[in-house]
Amino acid sequence: MTVFRILLGIFTIAILLFTGLVIQNHGWNLFPVFFGDIAAMTWAGQFNFDFMCFLTLSGLWLAWRHRFSMVGIILGIMGFFGGIMFLAPYLLIMSFKSNGDMNELLLGDYRGD
């Protein structure tokens, strides 16, 4: 669990630094570039579409983990739009709340059904 938590910390710091540099160099113009690459049917677009599918799964998992409650839906939306910048800190926090129990971390603390 320690290695997993370190990895999540590295992901969080790295993506924050990388995102800061991209914003500094290119501004906040993410969506036109992201969807423009998809519309152009390029390899960059293929990667973006694949990534968007992963983001969708991430958001659905977060909402499911919280039984599609209002909090779960909000977390799911944050996971979809935030990507690893949201998911890594979320998992890090939940890893401590679950005392390192991977079943609880992945399924939530009340999954007995």
One Martini backbone bead per residue (centre of mass of N, CA, C, O) as a GRO file, in nm:
protein
  113
    1MET     BB    1   0.055   0.064  -0.017
    2THR     BB    2   0.293   0.260  -0.013
    3VAL     BB    3   0.356   0.256  -0.317
    4PHE     BB    4   0.079   0.351  -0.408
    5ARG     BB    5   0.086   0.624  -0.257
    6ILE     BB    6   0.336   0.733  -0.395
    7LEU     BB    7   0.225   0.721  -0.682
    8LEU     BB    8  -0.009   0.917  -0.631
    9GLY     BB    9   0.174   1.154  -0.552
   10ILE     BB   10   0.329   1.170  -0.818
   11PHE     BB   11   0.090   1.216  -1.002
   12THR     BB   12  -0.009   1.477  -0.874
   13ILE     BB   13   0.245   1.649  -0.909
   14ALA     BB   14   0.295   1.605  -1.213
   15ILE     BB   15   0.018   1.711  -1.323
   16LEU     BB   16   0.035   1.991  -1.202
   17LEU     BB   17   0.293   2.079  -1.343
   18PHE     BB   18   0.215   2.018  -1.635
   19THR     BB   19  -0.042   2.192  -1.641
   20GLY     BB   20   0.092   2.459  -1.574
   21LEU     BB   21   0.274   2.467  -1.828
   22VAL     BB   22   0.051   2.451  -2.041
   23ILE     BB   23  -0.101   2.703  -1.953
   24GLN     BB   24   0.139   2.897  -1.985
   25ASN     BB   25   0.184   2.822  -2.305
   26HIS     BB   26  -0.158   2.777  -2.400
   27GLY     BB   27  -0.365   2.788  -2.196
   28TRP     BB   28  -0.730   2.709  -2.157
   29ASN     BB   29  -0.759   2.549  -2.457
   30LEU     BB   30  -0.871   2.244  -2.446
   31PHE     BB   31  -1.141   2.163  -2.597
   32PRO     BB   32  -1.077   2.239  -2.893
   33VAL     BB   33  -0.834   2.051  -2.912
   34PHE     BB   34  -0.950   1.782  -2.821
   35PHE     BB   35  -1.201   1.778  -3.028
   36GLY     BB   36  -1.040   1.844  -3.284
   37ASP     BB   37  -0.877   1.580  -3.292
   38ILE     BB   38  -1.119   1.394  -3.313
   39ALA     BB   39  -1.245   1.522  -3.574
   40ALA     BB   40  -0.971   1.465  -3.748
   41MET     BB   41  -0.880   1.166  -3.720
   42THR     BB   42  -0.633   1.122  -3.539
   43TRP     BB   43  -0.410   1.002  -3.318
   44ALA     BB   44  -0.479   1.214  -3.111
   45GLY     BB   45  -0.785   1.154  -3.127
   46GLN     BB   46  -0.771   0.860  -3.043
   47PHE     BB   47  -0.650   0.914  -2.767
   48ASN     BB   48  -0.875   1.103  -2.664
   49PHE     BB   49  -1.103   0.897  -2.687
   50ASP     BB   50  -0.982   0.684  -2.505
   51PHE     BB   51  -0.956   0.870  -2.257
   52MET     BB   52  -1.261   0.937  -2.238
   53CYS     BB   53  -1.340   0.648  -2.169
   54PHE     BB   54  -1.182   0.636  -1.903
   55LEU     BB   55  -1.325   0.875  -1.771
   56THR     BB   56  -1.602   0.746  -1.772
   57LEU     BB   57  -1.530   0.505  -1.592
   58SER     BB   58  -1.436   0.671  -1.354
   59GLY     BB   59  -1.704   0.820  -1.303
   60LEU     BB   60  -1.881   0.568  -1.268
   61TRP     BB   61  -1.727   0.446  -1.032
   62LEU     BB   62  -1.763   0.675  -0.833
   63ALA     BB   63  -2.071   0.671  -0.834
   64TRP     BB   64  -2.102   0.372  -0.754
   65ARG     BB   65  -1.937   0.375  -0.486
   66HIS     BB   66  -2.179   0.600  -0.401
   67ARG     BB   67  -2.463   0.497  -0.509
   68PHE     BB   68  -2.564   0.743  -0.681
   69SER     BB   69  -2.537   0.978  -0.529
   70MET     BB   70  -2.490   1.301  -0.515
   71VAL     BB   71  -2.193   1.274  -0.441
   72GLY     BB   72  -2.126   1.062  -0.658
   73ILE     BB   73  -2.195   1.237  -0.903
   74ILE     BB   74  -1.997   1.461  -0.843
   75LEU     BB   75  -1.745   1.281  -0.839
   76GLY     BB   76  -1.781   1.177  -1.128
   77ILE     BB   77  -1.752   1.450  -1.266
   78MET     BB   78  -1.475   1.512  -1.149
   79GLY     BB   79  -1.337   1.261  -1.271
   80PHE     BB   80  -1.390   1.325  -1.567
   81PHE     BB   81  -1.261   1.624  -1.566
   82GLY     BB   82  -0.993   1.562  -1.374
   83GLY     BB   83  -0.883   1.295  -1.355
   84ILE     BB   84  -0.585   1.240  -1.202
   85MET     BB   85  -0.611   1.509  -1.042
   86PHE     BB   86  -0.848   1.366  -0.879
   87LEU     BB   87  -0.803   1.053  -0.837
   88ALA     BB   88  -0.540   1.041  -0.674
   89PRO     BB   89  -0.630   1.196  -0.418
   90TYR     BB   90  -0.876   1.025  -0.363
   91LEU     BB   91  -0.726   0.752  -0.325
   92LEU     BB   92  -0.542   0.846  -0.102
   93ILE     BB   93  -0.759   0.913   0.102
   94MET     BB   94  -0.910   0.634   0.088
   95SER     BB   95  -0.668   0.462   0.185
   96PHE     BB   96  -0.689   0.576   0.475
   97LYS     BB   97  -0.995   0.528   0.535
   98SER     BB   98  -0.946   0.200   0.470
   99ASN     BB   99  -0.671   0.099   0.586
  100GLY     BB  100  -0.573  -0.053   0.306
  101ASP     BB  101  -0.840  -0.173   0.197
  102MET     BB  102  -0.909  -0.272  -0.120
  103ASN     BB  103  -1.205  -0.343  -0.110
  104GLU     BB  104  -1.296  -0.072   0.010
  105LEU     BB  105  -1.163   0.113  -0.195
  106LEU     BB  106  -1.322  -0.007  -0.451
  107LEU     BB  107  -1.632  -0.058  -0.313
  108GLY     BB  108  -1.657   0.034  -0.037
  109ASP     BB  109  -1.791   0.018   0.299
  110TYR     BB  110  -2.103  -0.116   0.189
  111ARG     BB  111  -2.034  -0.393   0.017
  112GLY     BB  112  -2.269  -0.675   0.044
  113ASP     BB  113  -2.435  -0.731  -0.246
   0.00000   0.00000   0.00000
